[in-house]
């Protein structure tokens, strides 16, 4: 299982050169941004298919990744990807559902098609809102629908935020606690301590079936009560 946590990338975002938050304010900033974009993306994938989606390549979406803001300062970004496999996916229905969901979130959506036959790829690309950029990629011949989000680069120390989100857990223990699927009972997660966090993966890299059900996730000791 590949995990997006700890990945070092250089990317730019649309964040202004605002003063970077630190300490508890950094955690609250990251949590608010994560909740906003992840909730929007959940509505998009549920509009396409209201069942279980795989968390593709370990990109749950709460892992802060180093990046460079437009102002040239250090910042943090997120990596989010979901995958659905279907026999003979209904391309027109998927395009319509995803476009409507993006537009309901005040995003502008366009559709582009590449190739033909077995090589055909249809992309719904949406920009704006808390997601900044979301993409639905449909490959009919392969029977795959992959949905990704790139919510930009925001001021703040990615490493320090990462340590707060994952409470000092290192790989592989961290990887086992990142959900393997997102479905109708999805709950946003922005805190993964060793004590109290469910384990979603076996040590051999296969997802635990059925996944653990929990409505009582541990509360992070950061960010105050707001």
PDB file of C-alpha atoms in Angstrom:
ATOM      1  CA  UNK A   1       0.000   0.000   0.000  1.00  0.00           C
ATOM      2  CA  UNK A   2       1.385   3.351  -1.037  1.00  0.00           C
ATOM      3  CA  UNK A   3       0.799   6.147   1.413  1.00  0.00           C
ATOM      4  CA  UNK A   4       0.791   9.829   0.569  1.00  0.00           C
ATOM      5  CA  UNK A   5       1.856  10.791   4.074  1.00  0.00           C
ATOM      6  CA  UNK A   6       5.389  12.052   4.324  1.00  0.00           C
ATOM      7  CA  UNK A   7       5.638  12.783   0.609  1.00  0.00           C
ATOM      8  CA  UNK A   8       7.769  15.799  -0.189  1.00  0.00           C
ATOM      9  CA  UNK A   9       6.593  17.763  -3.187  1.00  0.00           C
ATOM     10  CA  UNK A  10       6.993  21.249  -4.520  1.00  0.00           C
ATOM     11  CA  UNK A  11       3.711  22.664  -5.719  1.00  0.00           C
ATOM     12  CA  UNK A  12       2.151  26.080  -5.831  1.00  0.00           C
ATOM     13  CA  UNK A  13      -1.292  27.115  -4.752  1.00  0.00           C
ATOM     14  CA  UNK A  14      -3.575  30.100  -4.843  1.00  0.00           C
ATOM     15  CA  UNK A  15      -3.007  31.084  -1.234  1.00  0.00           C
ATOM     16  CA  UNK A  16      -1.912  34.664  -0.619  1.00  0.00           C
ATOM     17  CA  UNK A  17       1.156  35.672   1.318  1.00  0.00           C
ATOM     18  CA  UNK A  18      -0.777  35.777   4.601  1.00  0.00           C
ATOM     19  CA  UNK A  19       1.117  35.314   7.823  1.00  0.00           C
ATOM     20  CA  UNK A  20       1.511  31.598   8.475  1.00  0.00           C
ATOM     21  CA  UNK A  21      -0.385  30.275  11.513  1.00  0.00           C
ATOM     22  CA  UNK A  22       1.539  28.372  14.167  1.00  0.00           C
ATOM     23  CA  UNK A  23       0.750  26.074  17.105  1.00  0.00           C
ATOM     24  CA  UNK A  24      -2.904  25.359  17.771  1.00  0.00           C
ATOM     25  CA  UNK A  25      -3.913  27.948  15.167  1.00  0.00           C
ATOM     26  CA  UNK A  26      -2.059  25.928  12.511  1.00  0.00           C
ATOM     27  CA  UNK A  27      -3.955  22.780  13.458  1.00  0.00           C
ATOM     28  CA  UNK A  28      -7.293  24.628  13.375  1.00  0.00           C
ATOM     29  CA  UNK A  29      -6.430  26.167   9.994  1.00  0.00           C
ATOM     30  CA  UNK A  30      -5.556  22.771   8.523  1.00  0.00           C
ATOM     31  CA  UNK A  31      -8.611  21.109  10.032  1.00  0.00           C
ATOM     32  CA  UNK A  32     -10.970  23.763   8.684  1.00  0.00           C
ATOM     33  CA  UNK A  33      -9.477  23.543   5.192  1.00  0.00           C
ATOM     34  CA  UNK A  34      -9.535  19.739   5.243  1.00  0.00           C
ATOM     35  CA  UNK A  35     -13.151  19.551   6.439  1.00  0.00           C
ATOM     36  CA  UNK A  36     -14.275  22.033   3.800  1.00  0.00           C
ATOM     37  CA  UNK A  37     -12.691  20.412   0.761  1.00  0.00           C
ATOM     38  CA  UNK A  38     -13.139  16.794   1.915  1.00  0.00           C
ATOM     39  CA  UNK A  39     -16.844  17.358   2.583  1.00  0.00           C
ATOM     40  CA  UNK A  40     -17.271  18.773  -0.910  1.00  0.00           C
ATOM     41  CA  UNK A  41     -15.442  15.833  -2.474  1.00  0.00           C
ATOM     42  CA  UNK A  42     -17.541  13.390  -0.456  1.00  0.00           C
ATOM     43  CA  UNK A  43     -20.672  14.917  -1.970  1.00  0.00           C
ATOM     44  CA  UNK A  44     -19.158  14.494  -5.446  1.00  0.00           C
ATOM     45  CA  UNK A  45     -18.312  10.803  -5.135  1.00  0.00           C
ATOM     46  CA  UNK A  46     -21.635  10.020  -3.438  1.00  0.00           C
ATOM     47  CA  UNK A  47     -23.434  11.724  -6.344  1.00  0.00           C
ATOM     48  CA  UNK A  48     -21.627   9.359  -8.712  1.00  0.00           C
ATOM     49  CA  UNK A  49     -22.013   6.205  -6.597  1.00  0.00           C
ATOM     50  CA  UNK A  50     -23.404   6.078  -3.064  1.00  0.00           C
ATOM     51  CA  UNK A  51     -21.429   2.987  -2.039  1.00  0.00           C
ATOM     52  CA  UNK A  52     -17.857   2.211  -1.036  1.00  0.00           C
ATOM     53  CA  UNK A  53     -14.933   3.883  -2.795  1.00  0.00           C
ATOM     54  CA  UNK A  54     -11.313   2.790  -2.406  1.00  0.00           C
ATOM     55  CA  UNK A  55      -8.882   5.298  -0.938  1.00  0.00           C
ATOM     56  CA  UNK A  56      -6.539   5.280  -3.924  1.00  0.00           C
ATOM     57  CA  UNK A  57      -2.780   5.077  -3.287  1.00  0.00           C
ATOM     58  CA  UNK A  58      -3.202   5.890   0.390  1.00  0.00           C
ATOM     59  CA  UNK A  59      -4.421   9.425  -0.346  1.00  0.00           C
ATOM     60  CA  UNK A  60      -6.967   9.747   2.456  1.00  0.00           C
ATOM     61  CA  UNK A  61      -6.641  13.508   2.281  1.00  0.00           C
ATOM     62  CA  UNK A  62      -5.656  14.625   5.787  1.00  0.00           C
ATOM     63  CA  UNK A  63      -1.881  14.242   5.401  1.00  0.00           C
ATOM     64  CA  UNK A  64      -0.111  17.619   5.217  1.00  0.00           C
ATOM     65  CA  UNK A  65       2.454  17.676   2.394  1.00  0.00           C
ATOM     66  CA  UNK A  66       5.208  20.320   2.023  1.00  0.00           C
ATOM     67  CA  UNK A  67       4.684  22.771  -0.826  1.00  0.00           C
ATOM     68  CA  UNK A  68       5.574  26.300  -1.888  1.00  0.00           C
ATOM     69  CA  UNK A  69       2.947  29.054  -1.835  1.00  0.00           C
ATOM     70  CA  UNK A  70       2.588  31.604  -4.609  1.00  0.00           C
ATOM     71  CA  UNK A  71       4.399  34.061  -2.377  1.00  0.00           C
ATOM     72  CA  UNK A  72       7.393  31.714  -2.255  1.00  0.00           C
ATOM     73  CA  UNK A  73       7.055  30.696   1.381  1.00  0.00           C
ATOM     74  CA  UNK A  74       6.810  27.190   2.823  1.00  0.00           C
ATOM     75  CA  UNK A  75       3.314  25.817   3.044  1.00  0.00           C
ATOM     76  CA  UNK A  76       1.225  22.683   3.290  1.00  0.00           C
ATOM     77  CA  UNK A  77      -1.047  20.894   0.835  1.00  0.00           C
ATOM     78  CA  UNK A  78      -3.231  17.787   0.827  1.00  0.00           C
ATOM     79  CA  UNK A  79      -3.470  14.692  -1.385  1.00  0.00           C
ATOM     80  CA  UNK A  80      -6.931  13.153  -1.920  1.00  0.00           C
ATOM     81  CA  UNK A  81      -7.905  10.350  -4.344  1.00  0.00           C
ATOM     82  CA  UNK A  82     -10.746   7.834  -4.555  1.00  0.00           C
ATOM     83  CA  UNK A  83     -11.211   4.923  -6.967  1.00  0.00           C
ATOM     84  CA  UNK A  84     -14.285   3.004  -8.076  1.00  0.00           C
ATOM     85  CA  UNK A  85     -14.304   0.001 -10.398  1.00  0.00           C
ATOM     86  CA  UNK A  86     -17.457  -0.775 -12.388  1.00  0.00           C
ATOM     87  CA  UNK A  87     -18.306  -3.004 -15.318  1.00  0.00           C
ATOM     88  CA  UNK A  88     -19.355  -0.802 -18.253  1.00  0.00           C
ATOM     89  CA  UNK A  89     -19.642   2.504 -16.374  1.00  0.00           C
ATOM     90  CA  UNK A  90     -22.336   4.866 -17.645  1.00  0.00           C
ATOM     91  CA  UNK A  91     -20.128   7.743 -18.758  1.00  0.00           C
ATOM     92  CA  UNK A  92     -22.932  10.211 -19.483  1.00  0.00           C
ATOM     93  CA  UNK A  93     -24.545   9.602 -16.088  1.00  0.00           C
ATOM     94  CA  UNK A  94     -21.222   9.988 -14.270  1.00  0.00           C
ATOM     95  CA  UNK A  95     -20.426  13.217 -16.108  1.00  0.00           C
ATOM     96  CA  UNK A  96     -23.863  14.637 -15.337  1.00  0.00           C
ATOM     97  CA  UNK A  97     -23.802  13.646 -11.662  1.00  0.00           C
ATOM     98  CA  UNK A  98     -20.279  14.862 -10.967  1.00  0.00           C
ATOM     99  CA  UNK A  99     -20.777  18.124 -12.865  1.00  0.00           C
ATOM    100  CA  UNK A 100     -23.954  18.855 -10.921  1.00  0.00           C
ATOM    101  CA  UNK A 101     -22.254  18.077  -7.601  1.00  0.00           C
ATOM    102  CA  UNK A 102     -19.304  20.339  -8.399  1.00  0.00           C
ATOM    103  CA  UNK A 103     -21.597  23.143  -9.519  1.00  0.00           C
ATOM    104  CA  UNK A 104     -23.669  22.781  -6.340  1.00  0.00           C
ATOM    105  CA  UNK A 105     -20.419  23.518  -4.476  1.00  0.00           C
ATOM    106  CA  UNK A 106     -19.955  26.747  -6.481  1.00  0.00           C
ATOM    107  CA  UNK A 107     -17.304  25.239  -8.730  1.00  0.00           C
ATOM    108  CA  UNK A 108     -17.065  25.591 -12.506  1.00  0.00           C
ATOM    109  CA  UNK A 109     -16.995  22.212 -14.321  1.00  0.00           C
ATOM    110  CA  UNK A 110     -15.926  21.362 -17.860  1.00  0.00           C
ATOM    111  CA  UNK A 111     -15.695  18.007 -19.649  1.00  0.00           C
ATOM    112  CA  UNK A 112     -12.867  16.881 -21.913  1.00  0.00           C
ATOM    113  CA  UNK A 113     -12.543  13.585 -23.817  1.00  0.00           C
ATOM    114  CA  UNK A 114      -9.261  12.077 -24.971  1.00  0.00           C
ATOM    115  CA  UNK A 115      -8.816   9.112 -27.310  1.00  0.00           C
ATOM    116  CA  UNK A 116     -11.341   6.643 -28.645  1.00  0.00           C
ATOM    117  CA  UNK A 117     -12.396   3.045 -28.088  1.00  0.00           C
ATOM    118  CA  UNK A 118     -10.270   1.193 -25.563  1.00  0.00           C
ATOM    119  CA  UNK A 119      -8.104   4.281 -25.102  1.00  0.00           C
ATOM    120  CA  UNK A 120     -10.928   6.672 -24.314  1.00  0.00           C
ATOM    121  CA  UNK A 121     -10.607   8.833 -21.206  1.00  0.00           C
ATOM    122  CA  UNK A 122     -13.264  11.308 -20.089  1.00  0.00           C
ATOM    123  CA  UNK A 123     -12.356  14.032 -17.593  1.00  0.00           C
ATOM    124  CA  UNK A 124     -14.659  16.298 -15.635  1.00  0.00           C
ATOM    125  CA  UNK A 125     -12.459  19.133 -14.363  1.00  0.00           C
ATOM    126  CA  UNK A 126     -13.835  21.545 -11.780  1.00  0.00           C
ATOM    127  CA  UNK A 127     -12.207  24.641 -10.336  1.00  0.00           C
ATOM    128  CA  UNK A 128     -12.990  27.070  -7.553  1.00  0.00           C
ATOM    129  CA  UNK A 129     -14.462  26.786  -4.084  1.00  0.00           C
ATOM    130  CA  UNK A 130     -12.705  25.046  -1.196  1.00  0.00           C
ATOM    131  CA  UNK A 131     -11.454  22.249  -3.466  1.00  0.00           C
ATOM    132  CA  UNK A 132      -9.640  24.629  -5.867  1.00  0.00           C
ATOM    133  CA  UNK A 133      -9.295  21.814  -8.423  1.00  0.00           C
ATOM    134  CA  UNK A 134     -11.184  18.516  -8.581  1.00  0.00           C
ATOM    135  CA  UNK A 135     -11.018  15.946 -11.382  1.00  0.00           C
ATOM    136  CA  UNK A 136     -13.192  12.943 -12.232  1.00  0.00           C
ATOM    137  CA  UNK A 137     -11.394  10.624 -14.664  1.00  0.00           C
ATOM    138  CA  UNK A 138     -13.458   7.892 -16.355  1.00  0.00           C
ATOM    139  CA  UNK A 139     -11.789   5.115 -18.337  1.00  0.00           C
ATOM    140  CA  UNK A 140     -14.684   3.092 -19.769  1.00  0.00           C
ATOM    141  CA  UNK A 141     -12.590   0.245 -21.201  1.00  0.00           C
ATOM    142  CA  UNK A 142     -10.864  -0.291 -17.856  1.00  0.00           C
ATOM    143  CA  UNK A 143     -14.055   0.173 -15.862  1.00  0.00           C
ATOM    144  CA  UNK A 144     -12.473   2.734 -13.536  1.00  0.00           C
ATOM    145  CA  UNK A 145     -13.609   6.070 -12.124  1.00  0.00           C
ATOM    146  CA  UNK A 146     -10.856   7.969 -10.307  1.00  0.00           C
ATOM    147  CA  UNK A 147     -11.629  11.188  -8.455  1.00  0.00           C
ATOM    148  CA  UNK A 148      -8.883  13.484  -7.197  1.00  0.00           C
ATOM    149  CA  UNK A 149      -8.618  16.833  -5.443  1.00  0.00           C
ATOM    150  CA  UNK A 150      -5.814  19.396  -5.305  1.00  0.00           C
ATOM    151  CA  UNK A 151      -6.898  21.976  -2.723  1.00  0.00           C
ATOM    152  CA  UNK A 152      -3.916  24.287  -3.141  1.00  0.00           C
ATOM    153  CA  UNK A 153      -0.978  25.304  -0.973  1.00  0.00           C
ATOM    154  CA  UNK A 154      -1.536  27.168   2.279  1.00  0.00           C
ATOM    155  CA  UNK A 155       0.851  29.053   4.597  1.00  0.00           C
ATOM    156  CA  UNK A 156       2.129  26.957   7.473  1.00  0.00           C
ATOM    157  CA  UNK A 157       4.736  24.402   8.502  1.00  0.00           C
ATOM    158  CA  UNK A 158       3.693  21.085   6.918  1.00  0.00           C
ATOM    159  CA  UNK A 159       5.972  19.004   9.170  1.00  0.00           C
ATOM    160  CA  UNK A 160       4.616  20.525  12.377  1.00  0.00           C
ATOM    161  CA  UNK A 161       1.026  20.140  11.207  1.00  0.00           C
ATOM    162  CA  UNK A 162       1.767  16.544  10.196  1.00  0.00           C
ATOM    163  CA  UNK A 163       3.061  15.801  13.699  1.00  0.00           C
ATOM    164  CA  UNK A 164      -0.152  17.155  15.229  1.00  0.00           C
ATOM    165  CA  UNK A 165      -2.444  15.242  12.863  1.00  0.00           C
ATOM    166  CA  UNK A 166      -0.649  11.936  13.399  1.00  0.00           C
ATOM    167  CA  UNK A 167       0.446  12.483  17.001  1.00  0.00           C
ATOM    168  CA  UNK A 168       4.003  11.367  16.370  1.00  0.00           C
ATOM    169  CA  UNK A 169       3.103   7.961  14.905  1.00  0.00           C
ATOM    170  CA  UNK A 170       5.538   6.827  12.237  1.00  0.00           C
ATOM    171  CA  UNK A 171       5.158   4.442   9.308  1.00  0.00           C
ATOM    172  CA  UNK A 172       4.056   1.604   9.279  1.00  0.00           C
ATOM    173  CA  UNK A 173       1.839   2.102  12.335  1.00  0.00           C
ATOM    174  CA  UNK A 174       0.446   5.286  10.853  1.00  0.00           C
ATOM    175  CA  UNK A 175      -0.431   3.614   7.546  1.00  0.00           C
ATOM    176  CA  UNK A 176      -2.565   0.996   9.278  1.00  0.00           C
ATOM    177  CA  UNK A 177      -4.814   3.704  10.771  1.00  0.00           C
ATOM    178  CA  UNK A 178      -5.688   5.519   7.563  1.00  0.00           C
ATOM    179  CA  UNK A 179      -9.113   4.351   6.269  1.00  0.00           C
ATOM    180  CA  UNK A 180      -9.098   2.076   3.233  1.00  0.00           C
ATOM    181  CA  UNK A 181     -12.559   3.075   1.963  1.00  0.00           C
ATOM    182  CA  UNK A 182     -14.967   5.995   1.927  1.00  0.00           C
ATOM    183  CA  UNK A 183     -18.683   5.263   1.842  1.00  0.00           C
ATOM    184  CA  UNK A 184     -22.056   6.656   2.902  1.00  0.00           C
ATOM    185  CA  UNK A 185     -21.092   6.456   6.596  1.00  0.00           C
ATOM    186  CA  UNK A 186     -17.929   8.535   6.047  1.00  0.00           C
ATOM    187  CA  UNK A 187     -16.741  10.715   8.870  1.00  0.00           C
ATOM    188  CA  UNK A 188     -13.945  13.259   8.439  1.00  0.00           C
ATOM    189  CA  UNK A 189     -10.714  12.335  10.244  1.00  0.00           C
ATOM    190  CA  UNK A 190      -8.011  14.867  11.049  1.00  0.00           C
ATOM    191  CA  UNK A 191      -6.401  13.210  14.070  1.00  0.00           C
ATOM    192  CA  UNK A 192      -4.802   9.754  14.125  1.00  0.00           C
ATOM    193  CA  UNK A 193      -3.179   8.981  17.498  1.00  0.00           C
ATOM    194  CA  UNK A 194      -2.034   5.470  18.289  1.00  0.00           C
ATOM    195  CA  UNK A 195      -4.406   5.289  21.259  1.00  0.00           C
ATOM    196  CA  UNK A 196      -8.007   5.196  20.121  1.00  0.00           C
ATOM    197  CA  UNK A 197      -7.563   5.155  16.346  1.00  0.00           C
ATOM    198  CA  UNK A 198      -9.068   2.118  14.589  1.00  0.00           C
ATOM    199  CA  UNK A 199      -6.814  -0.038  12.428  1.00  0.00           C
ATOM    200  CA  UNK A 200      -8.063  -0.338   8.830  1.00  0.00           C
ATOM    201  CA  UNK A 201      -5.248  -2.351   7.243  1.00  0.00           C
ATOM    202  CA  UNK A 202      -3.640  -5.709   7.862  1.00  0.00           C
ATOM    203  CA  UNK A 203       0.134  -5.771   8.124  1.00  0.00           C
ATOM    204  CA  UNK A 204       0.328  -7.508   4.733  1.00  0.00           C
ATOM    205  CA  UNK A 205      -1.201  -4.429   3.086  1.00  0.00           C
ATOM    206  CA  UNK A 206      -4.716  -5.791   2.575  1.00  0.00           C
ATOM    207  CA  UNK A 207      -7.706  -3.861   3.937  1.00  0.00           C
ATOM    208  CA  UNK A 208      -9.535  -5.277   6.944  1.00  0.00           C
ATOM    209  CA  UNK A 209     -12.929  -6.642   5.890  1.00  0.00           C
ATOM    210  CA  UNK A 210     -15.377  -5.490   7.054  1.00  0.00           C
ATOM    211  CA  UNK A 211     -13.760  -2.204   8.001  1.00  0.00           C
ATOM    212  CA  UNK A 212     -14.071  -1.136  11.644  1.00  0.00           C
ATOM    213  CA  UNK A 213     -17.107   0.981  12.424  1.00  0.00           C
ATOM    214  CA  UNK A 214     -16.587   3.742  14.934  1.00  0.00           C
ATOM    215  CA  UNK A 215     -18.429   6.927  15.768  1.00  0.00           C
ATOM    216  CA  UNK A 216     -16.234   7.787  18.732  1.00  0.00           C
ATOM    217  CA  UNK A 217     -12.925   8.889  17.267  1.00  0.00           C
ATOM    218  CA  UNK A 218     -10.382  10.541  19.582  1.00  0.00           C
ATOM    219  CA  UNK A 219     -10.538  14.325  19.794  1.00  0.00           C
ATOM    220  CA  UNK A 220      -7.338  16.235  19.044  1.00  0.00           C
ATOM    221  CA  UNK A 221      -6.010  18.372  21.907  1.00  0.00           C
ATOM    222  CA  UNK A 222      -5.363  21.246  19.511  1.00  0.00           C
ATOM    223  CA  UNK A 223      -7.318  24.178  18.176  1.00  0.00           C
ATOM    224  CA  UNK A 224      -9.364  25.076  21.238  1.00  0.00           C
ATOM    225  CA  UNK A 225     -13.144  24.865  21.290  1.00  0.00           C
ATOM    226  CA  UNK A 226     -13.900  26.943  18.215  1.00  0.00           C
TER     227      UNK A 226
END
